[in-house]
Tab-separated table of C-alpha atoms in Angstrom:
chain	number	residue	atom	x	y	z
W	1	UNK	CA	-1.567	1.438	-9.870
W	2	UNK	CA	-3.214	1.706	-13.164
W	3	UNK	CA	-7.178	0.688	-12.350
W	4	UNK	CA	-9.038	3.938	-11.217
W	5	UNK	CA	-8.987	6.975	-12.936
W	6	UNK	CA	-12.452	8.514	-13.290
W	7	UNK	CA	-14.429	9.716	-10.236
W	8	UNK	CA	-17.052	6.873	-10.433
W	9	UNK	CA	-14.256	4.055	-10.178
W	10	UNK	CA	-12.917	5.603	-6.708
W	11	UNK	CA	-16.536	5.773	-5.436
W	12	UNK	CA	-17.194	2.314	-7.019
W	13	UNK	CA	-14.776	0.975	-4.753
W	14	UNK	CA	-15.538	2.353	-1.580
W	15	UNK	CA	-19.192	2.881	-1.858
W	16	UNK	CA	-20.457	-1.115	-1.430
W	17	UNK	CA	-17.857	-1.163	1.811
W	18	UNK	CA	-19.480	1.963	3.150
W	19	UNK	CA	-22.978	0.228	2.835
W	20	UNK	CA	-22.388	-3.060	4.100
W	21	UNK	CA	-20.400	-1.104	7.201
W	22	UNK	CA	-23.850	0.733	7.622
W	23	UNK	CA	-25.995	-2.397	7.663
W	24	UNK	CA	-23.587	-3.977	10.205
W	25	UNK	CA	-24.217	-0.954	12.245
W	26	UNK	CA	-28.292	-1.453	12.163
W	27	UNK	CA	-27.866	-5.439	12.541
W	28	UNK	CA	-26.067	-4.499	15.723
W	29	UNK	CA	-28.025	-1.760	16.880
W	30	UNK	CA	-31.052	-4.160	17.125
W	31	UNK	CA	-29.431	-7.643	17.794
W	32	UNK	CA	-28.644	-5.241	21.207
W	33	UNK	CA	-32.155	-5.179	22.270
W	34	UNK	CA	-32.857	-8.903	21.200
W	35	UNK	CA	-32.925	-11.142	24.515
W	36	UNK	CA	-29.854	-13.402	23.575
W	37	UNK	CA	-28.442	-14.055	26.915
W	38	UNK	CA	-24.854	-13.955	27.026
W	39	UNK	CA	-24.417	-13.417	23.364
W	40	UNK	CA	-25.348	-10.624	22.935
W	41	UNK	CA	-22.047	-9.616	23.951
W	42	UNK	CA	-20.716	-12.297	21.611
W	43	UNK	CA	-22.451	-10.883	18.591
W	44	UNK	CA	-22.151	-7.069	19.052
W	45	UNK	CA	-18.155	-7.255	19.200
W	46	UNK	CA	-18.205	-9.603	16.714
W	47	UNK	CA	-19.739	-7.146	14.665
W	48	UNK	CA	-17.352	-4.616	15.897
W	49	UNK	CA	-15.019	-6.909	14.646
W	50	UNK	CA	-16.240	-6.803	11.586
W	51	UNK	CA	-16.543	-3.929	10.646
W	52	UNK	CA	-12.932	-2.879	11.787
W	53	UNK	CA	-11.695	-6.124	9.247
W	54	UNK	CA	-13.745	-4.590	6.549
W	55	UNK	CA	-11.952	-0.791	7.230
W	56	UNK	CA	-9.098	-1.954	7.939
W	57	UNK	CA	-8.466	-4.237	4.881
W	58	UNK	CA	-10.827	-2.259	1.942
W	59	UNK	CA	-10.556	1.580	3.565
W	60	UNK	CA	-7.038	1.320	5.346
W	61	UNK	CA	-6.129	-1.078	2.129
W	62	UNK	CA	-4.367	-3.531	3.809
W	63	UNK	CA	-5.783	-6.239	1.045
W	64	UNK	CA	-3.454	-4.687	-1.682
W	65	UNK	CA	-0.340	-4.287	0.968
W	66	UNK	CA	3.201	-5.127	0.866
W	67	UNK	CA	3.595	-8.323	3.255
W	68	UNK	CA	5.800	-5.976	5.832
W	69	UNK	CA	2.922	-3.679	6.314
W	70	UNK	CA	0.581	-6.596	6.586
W	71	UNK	CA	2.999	-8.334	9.461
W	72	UNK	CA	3.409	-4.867	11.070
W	73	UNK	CA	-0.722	-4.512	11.365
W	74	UNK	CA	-0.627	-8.033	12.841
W	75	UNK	CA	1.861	-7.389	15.303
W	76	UNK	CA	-0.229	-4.955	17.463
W	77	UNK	CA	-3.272	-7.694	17.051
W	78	UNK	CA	-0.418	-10.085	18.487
W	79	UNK	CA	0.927	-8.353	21.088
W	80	UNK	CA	-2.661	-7.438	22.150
W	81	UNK	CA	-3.412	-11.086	22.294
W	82	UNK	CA	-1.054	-11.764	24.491
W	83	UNK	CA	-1.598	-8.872	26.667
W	84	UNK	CA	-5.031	-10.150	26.631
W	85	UNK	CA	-4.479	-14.019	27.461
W	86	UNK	CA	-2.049	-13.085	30.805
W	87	UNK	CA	-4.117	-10.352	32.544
W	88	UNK	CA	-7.303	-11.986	31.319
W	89	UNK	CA	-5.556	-15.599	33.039
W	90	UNK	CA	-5.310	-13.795	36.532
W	91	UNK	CA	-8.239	-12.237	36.359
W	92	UNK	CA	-10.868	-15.268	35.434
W	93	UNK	CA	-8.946	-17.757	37.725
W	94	UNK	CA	-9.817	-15.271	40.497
W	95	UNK	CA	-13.421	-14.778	39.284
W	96	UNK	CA	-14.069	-18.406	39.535
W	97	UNK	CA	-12.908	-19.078	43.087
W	98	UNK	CA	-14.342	-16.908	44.851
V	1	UNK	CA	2.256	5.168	-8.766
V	2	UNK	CA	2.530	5.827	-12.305
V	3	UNK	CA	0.093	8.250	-13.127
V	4	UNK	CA	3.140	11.206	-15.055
V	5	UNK	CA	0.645	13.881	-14.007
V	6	UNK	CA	2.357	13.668	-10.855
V	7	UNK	CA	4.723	16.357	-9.575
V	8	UNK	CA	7.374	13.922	-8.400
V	9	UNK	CA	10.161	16.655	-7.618
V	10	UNK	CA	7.273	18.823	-5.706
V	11	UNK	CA	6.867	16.165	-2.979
V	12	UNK	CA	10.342	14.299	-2.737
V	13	UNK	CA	11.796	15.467	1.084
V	14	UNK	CA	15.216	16.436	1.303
V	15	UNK	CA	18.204	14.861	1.687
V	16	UNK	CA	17.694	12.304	-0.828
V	17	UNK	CA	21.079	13.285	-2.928
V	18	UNK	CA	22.946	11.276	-1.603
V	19	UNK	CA	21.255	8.097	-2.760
V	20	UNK	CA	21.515	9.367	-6.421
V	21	UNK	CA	18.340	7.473	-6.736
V	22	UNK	CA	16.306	8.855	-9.918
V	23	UNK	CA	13.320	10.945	-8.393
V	24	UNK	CA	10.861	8.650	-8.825
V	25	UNK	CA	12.040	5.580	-7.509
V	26	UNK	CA	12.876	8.160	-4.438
V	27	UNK	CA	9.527	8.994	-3.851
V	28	UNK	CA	8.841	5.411	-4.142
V	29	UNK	CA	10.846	4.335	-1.550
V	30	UNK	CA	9.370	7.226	1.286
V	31	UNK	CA	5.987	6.103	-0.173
V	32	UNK	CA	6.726	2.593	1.730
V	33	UNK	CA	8.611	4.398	4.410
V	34	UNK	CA	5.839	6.979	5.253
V	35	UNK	CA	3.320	3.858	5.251
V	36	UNK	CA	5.359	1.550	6.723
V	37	UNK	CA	5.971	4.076	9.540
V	38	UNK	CA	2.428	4.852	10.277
V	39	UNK	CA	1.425	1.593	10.771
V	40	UNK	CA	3.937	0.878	13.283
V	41	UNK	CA	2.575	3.985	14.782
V	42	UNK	CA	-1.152	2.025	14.337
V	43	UNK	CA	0.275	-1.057	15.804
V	44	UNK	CA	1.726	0.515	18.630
V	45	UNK	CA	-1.756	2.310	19.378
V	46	UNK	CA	-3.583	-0.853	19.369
V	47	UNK	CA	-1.585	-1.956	22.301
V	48	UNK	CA	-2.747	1.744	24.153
V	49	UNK	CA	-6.602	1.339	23.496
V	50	UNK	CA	-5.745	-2.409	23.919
V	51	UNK	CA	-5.063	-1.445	27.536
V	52	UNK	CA	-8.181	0.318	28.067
V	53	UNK	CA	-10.679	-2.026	26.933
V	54	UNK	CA	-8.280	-4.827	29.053
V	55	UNK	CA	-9.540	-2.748	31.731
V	56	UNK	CA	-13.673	-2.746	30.229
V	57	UNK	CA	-12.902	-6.254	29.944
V	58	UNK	CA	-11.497	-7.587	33.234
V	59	UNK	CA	-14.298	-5.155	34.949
V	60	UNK	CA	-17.179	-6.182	32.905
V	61	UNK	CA	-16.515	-9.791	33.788
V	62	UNK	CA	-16.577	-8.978	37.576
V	63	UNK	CA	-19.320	-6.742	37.793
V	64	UNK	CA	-21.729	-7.343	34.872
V	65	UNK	CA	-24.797	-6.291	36.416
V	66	UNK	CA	-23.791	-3.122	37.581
V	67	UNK	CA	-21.969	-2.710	34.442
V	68	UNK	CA	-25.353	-3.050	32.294
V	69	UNK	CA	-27.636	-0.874	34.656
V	70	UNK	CA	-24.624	1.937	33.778
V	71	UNK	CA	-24.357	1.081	30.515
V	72	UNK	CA	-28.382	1.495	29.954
V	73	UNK	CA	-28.149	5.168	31.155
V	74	UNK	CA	-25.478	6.111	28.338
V	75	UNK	CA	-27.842	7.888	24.960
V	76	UNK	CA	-27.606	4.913	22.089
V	77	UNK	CA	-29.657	7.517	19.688
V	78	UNK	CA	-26.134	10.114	19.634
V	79	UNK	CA	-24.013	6.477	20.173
V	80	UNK	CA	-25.469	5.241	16.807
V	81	UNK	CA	-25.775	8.718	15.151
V	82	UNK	CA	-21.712	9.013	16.257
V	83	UNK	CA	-21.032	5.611	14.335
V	84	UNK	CA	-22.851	6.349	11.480
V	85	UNK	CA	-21.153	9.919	11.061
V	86	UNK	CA	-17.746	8.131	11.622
V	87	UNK	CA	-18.245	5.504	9.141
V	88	UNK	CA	-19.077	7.816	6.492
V	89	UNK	CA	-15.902	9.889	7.493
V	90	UNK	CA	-14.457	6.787	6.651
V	91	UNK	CA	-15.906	6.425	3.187
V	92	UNK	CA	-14.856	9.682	2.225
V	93	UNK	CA	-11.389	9.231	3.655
V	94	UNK	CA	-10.990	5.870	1.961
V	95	UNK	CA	-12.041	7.589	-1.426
V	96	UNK	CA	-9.861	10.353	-1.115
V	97	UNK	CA	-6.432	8.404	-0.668
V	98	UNK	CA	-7.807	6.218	-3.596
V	99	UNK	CA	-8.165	9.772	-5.726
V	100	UNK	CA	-5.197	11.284	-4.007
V	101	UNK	CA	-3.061	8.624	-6.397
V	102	UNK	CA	-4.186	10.692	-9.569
V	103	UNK	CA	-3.782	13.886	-10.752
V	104	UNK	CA	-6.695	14.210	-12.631
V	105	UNK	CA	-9.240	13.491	-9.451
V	106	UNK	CA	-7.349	16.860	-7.230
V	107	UNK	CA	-11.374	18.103	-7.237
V	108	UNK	CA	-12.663	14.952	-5.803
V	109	UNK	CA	-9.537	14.621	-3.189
V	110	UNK	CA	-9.756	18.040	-2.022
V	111	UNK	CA	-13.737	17.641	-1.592
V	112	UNK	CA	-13.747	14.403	-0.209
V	113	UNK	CA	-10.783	15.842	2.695
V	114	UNK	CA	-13.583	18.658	3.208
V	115	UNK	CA	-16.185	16.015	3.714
V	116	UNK	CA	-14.218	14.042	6.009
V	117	UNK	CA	-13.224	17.005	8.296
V	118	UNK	CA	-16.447	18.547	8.451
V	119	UNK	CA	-18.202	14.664	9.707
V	120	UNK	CA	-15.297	14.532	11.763
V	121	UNK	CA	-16.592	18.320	13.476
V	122	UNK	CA	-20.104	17.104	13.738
V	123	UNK	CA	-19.300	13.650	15.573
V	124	UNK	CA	-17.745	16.236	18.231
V	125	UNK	CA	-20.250	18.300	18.086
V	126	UNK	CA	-22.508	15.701	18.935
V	127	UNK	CA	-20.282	14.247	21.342
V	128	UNK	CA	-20.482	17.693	23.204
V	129	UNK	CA	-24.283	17.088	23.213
V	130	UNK	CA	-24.278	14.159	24.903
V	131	UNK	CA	-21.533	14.900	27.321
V	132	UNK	CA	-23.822	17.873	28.376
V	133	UNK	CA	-26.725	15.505	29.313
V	134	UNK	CA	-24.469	13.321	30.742
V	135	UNK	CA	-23.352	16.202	33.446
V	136	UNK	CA	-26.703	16.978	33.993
V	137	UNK	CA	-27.951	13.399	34.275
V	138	UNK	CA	-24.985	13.055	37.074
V	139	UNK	CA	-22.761	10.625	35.460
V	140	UNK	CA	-19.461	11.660	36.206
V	141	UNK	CA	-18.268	9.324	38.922
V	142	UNK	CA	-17.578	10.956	42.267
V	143	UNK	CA	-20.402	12.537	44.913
V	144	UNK	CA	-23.769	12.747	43.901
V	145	UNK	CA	-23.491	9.707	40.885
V	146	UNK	CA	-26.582	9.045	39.934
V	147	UNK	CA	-26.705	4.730	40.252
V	148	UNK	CA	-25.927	3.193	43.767
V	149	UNK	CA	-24.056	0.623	42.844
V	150	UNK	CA	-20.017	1.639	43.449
V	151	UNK	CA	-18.971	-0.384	40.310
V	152	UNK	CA	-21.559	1.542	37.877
V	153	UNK	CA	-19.080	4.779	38.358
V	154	UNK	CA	-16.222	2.191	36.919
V	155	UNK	CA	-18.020	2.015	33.636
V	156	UNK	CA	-18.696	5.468	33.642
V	157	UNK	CA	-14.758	6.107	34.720
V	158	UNK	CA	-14.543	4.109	31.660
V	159	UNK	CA	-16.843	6.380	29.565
V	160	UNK	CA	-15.462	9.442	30.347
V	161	UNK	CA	-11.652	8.265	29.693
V	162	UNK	CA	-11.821	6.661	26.673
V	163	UNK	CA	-14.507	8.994	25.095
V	164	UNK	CA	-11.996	11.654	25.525
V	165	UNK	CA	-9.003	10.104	24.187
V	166	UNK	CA	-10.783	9.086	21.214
V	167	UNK	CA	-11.889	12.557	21.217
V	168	UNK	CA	-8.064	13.850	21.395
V	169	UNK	CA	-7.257	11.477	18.666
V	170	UNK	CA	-10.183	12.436	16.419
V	171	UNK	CA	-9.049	16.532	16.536
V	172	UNK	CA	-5.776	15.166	16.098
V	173	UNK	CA	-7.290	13.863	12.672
V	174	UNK	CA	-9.329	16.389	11.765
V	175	UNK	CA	-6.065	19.118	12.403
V	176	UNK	CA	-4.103	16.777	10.188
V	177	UNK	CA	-6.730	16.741	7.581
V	178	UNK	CA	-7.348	20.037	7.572
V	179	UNK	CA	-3.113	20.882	7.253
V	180	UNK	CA	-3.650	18.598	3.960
V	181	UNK	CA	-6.901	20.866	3.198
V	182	UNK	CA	-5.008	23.903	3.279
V	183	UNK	CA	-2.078	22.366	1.442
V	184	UNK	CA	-4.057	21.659	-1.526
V	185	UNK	CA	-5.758	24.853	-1.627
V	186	UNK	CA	-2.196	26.934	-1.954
V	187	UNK	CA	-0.535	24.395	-3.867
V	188	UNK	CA	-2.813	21.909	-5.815
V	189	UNK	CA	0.294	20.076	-7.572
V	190	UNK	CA	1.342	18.717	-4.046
V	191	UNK	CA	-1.500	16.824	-3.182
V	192	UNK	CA	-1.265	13.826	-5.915
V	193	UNK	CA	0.620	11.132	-5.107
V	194	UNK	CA	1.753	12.872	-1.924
V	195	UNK	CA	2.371	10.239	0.854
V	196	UNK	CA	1.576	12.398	3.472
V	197	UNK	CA	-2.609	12.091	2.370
V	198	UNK	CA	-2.272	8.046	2.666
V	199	UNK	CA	-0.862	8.416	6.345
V	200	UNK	CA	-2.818	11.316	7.388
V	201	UNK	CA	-6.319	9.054	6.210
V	202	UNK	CA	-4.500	6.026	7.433
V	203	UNK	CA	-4.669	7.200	11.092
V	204	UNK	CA	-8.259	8.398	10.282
V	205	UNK	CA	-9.168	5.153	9.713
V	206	UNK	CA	-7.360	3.638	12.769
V	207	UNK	CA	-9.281	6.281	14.905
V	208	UNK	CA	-12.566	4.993	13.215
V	209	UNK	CA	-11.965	1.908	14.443
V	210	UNK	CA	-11.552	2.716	17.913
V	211	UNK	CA	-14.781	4.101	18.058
V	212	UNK	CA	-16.032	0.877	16.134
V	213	UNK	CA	-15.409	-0.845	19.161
V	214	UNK	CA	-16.631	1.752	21.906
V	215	UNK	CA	-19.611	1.263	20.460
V	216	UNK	CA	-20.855	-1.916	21.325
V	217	UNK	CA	-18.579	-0.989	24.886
V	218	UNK	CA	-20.541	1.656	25.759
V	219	UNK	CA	-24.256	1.621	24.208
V	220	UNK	CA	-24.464	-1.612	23.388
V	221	UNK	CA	-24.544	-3.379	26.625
V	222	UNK	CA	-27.430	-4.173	28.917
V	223	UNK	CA	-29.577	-2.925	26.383
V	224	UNK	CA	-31.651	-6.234	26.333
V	225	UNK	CA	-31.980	-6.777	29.821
């Protein structure tokens, strides 16, 4: 862990993340109020999703992790999937029939 | 972590004698255990909020309509303000675990803590705003609500659940930040290179980005209808 020592470096890093979080945050403000149909639900968690990649990997740091912490992050997106897939099954099949 | 400024024997946690592992390479190794530890902690909340917005989810799908006419009475100007606050809480988290890792940055850490706690106040602050016009708008579910439709006091079930456990979580964070806060303040040499700053602004971060998603959740839908 040798690269950052002055004050600037630290904010050098963080500061473009910060930005492109905010613009994410206007694009998705508006693209709300634009008459996209069903997309617009598509779009504004895909932004959400996103931005939580871009915390999770540049603020939370999990681009310069260890693979175990990197497997362990992905194992609650896993299991989530999952959880997801089987209630979401149920649910849909019964949205459809009736 | 390499940076010799760092007062290894200040932040090691007993009982590591037994080990006979030199002090570094001891901190080292509850360095990876602290982080390691937290994000199973992370993970394991992911599947907790990953219940509740199952529940948005399956909900949504069956009443949409009802879902956006509630979803249009929630305030998107505090919703947006909210986010922004948040992700700058998260900037100035981020930078102060990268400055935590050197001695020589202990002013910008302990500043950048302050900065985080005190946008960490005002998104509650503002959430207490908006949760006052909410009561007087009537949108807590029960008697009186103000839409008709019975599924628009789901969402707002919704609202007022997960608003408040984020809420919890956030003065959670801002207790654990402000611990750190006062830890640096009586004893400066235990704040670089201290593991418990990466896990305390780790969870910070995973709080962030619950709200990243209760965003688009809560003020984000219906709006274009």
């Amino acid at each position: 862990m040798s690269a950052p020592v002055s004050a600037g470096a630290v904010w050098r890093r963080v500061l473009p993340v910060w930005l492109g979080l905010m613009a994410l945050l206007a694009l998705s403000c508006a693209a709300a109020y634009a008459p996209l149909g069903p997309w617009n639900v598509a779009v504004s968690f895909g932004i959400a999703a996103t931005q939580a990649l871009l915390v999770a990997l540049l603020f939370m740091r999990l681009d310069s992790a260890s693979a175990l912490i990197r497997l362990t992050a992905a194992c609650g997106l896993f299991w989530s999937a999952i959880l997801f897939s089987l209630s979401l099954a149920d649910v849909l099949s019964r949205l459809t029939r009736t | 972590m390499s940076d010799p400024a760092i007062a290894t024997e200040a932040l090691l946690r007993e009982p590591w004698d037994g080990l006979k592992l030199p002090e570094e390479q001891a901190l080292s190794y509850q360095r990876t255990g602290a982080t390691f530890g937290i994000w199973i902690f992370i993970a394991s909340e992911v599947l907790f909020f990953g219940a509740l917005f199952l529940f948005y989810t399956a909900v949504r799908a069956e009443h949409a309509e009802a879902f956006a006419a509630a979803a249009r009475e929630t305030n998107i100007v505090y919703g947006t303000v909210n986010t922004a606050l948040l992700l700058t809480s998260g900037l100035t988290a981020a930078a102060a675990s990268r400055a935590s890792e050197h001695a020589a940055l202990i002013r910008l850490t302990r500043w950048c803590l302050v900065a985080t706690a005190l946008l960490g106040l005002a998104f509650l602050v503002v959430k207490g705003l908006e949760y006052r016009e909410d009561i007087a708008e009537h949108l807590v579910p029960g008697p009186g609500f103000k839409l008709p439709e019975a599924s628009a006091q789901l969402f707002f079930g919704f609202y007022w659940l997960s608003t408040a456990i984020h809420g919890i979580h956030l003065m959670i964070g801002i207790g654990l930040v402000a611990r750190l806060i006062v830890i640096g303040w009586r004893h400066p040499e235990r704040i670089p290179g201290n593991p418990q700053v990466e896990v305390t602004l780790l969870y910070w971060g995973f709080v962030d980005m619950v709200w990243l998603f209760l965003y688009p959740a809560l003020y984000l839908a219906g709006r274009s209808g």
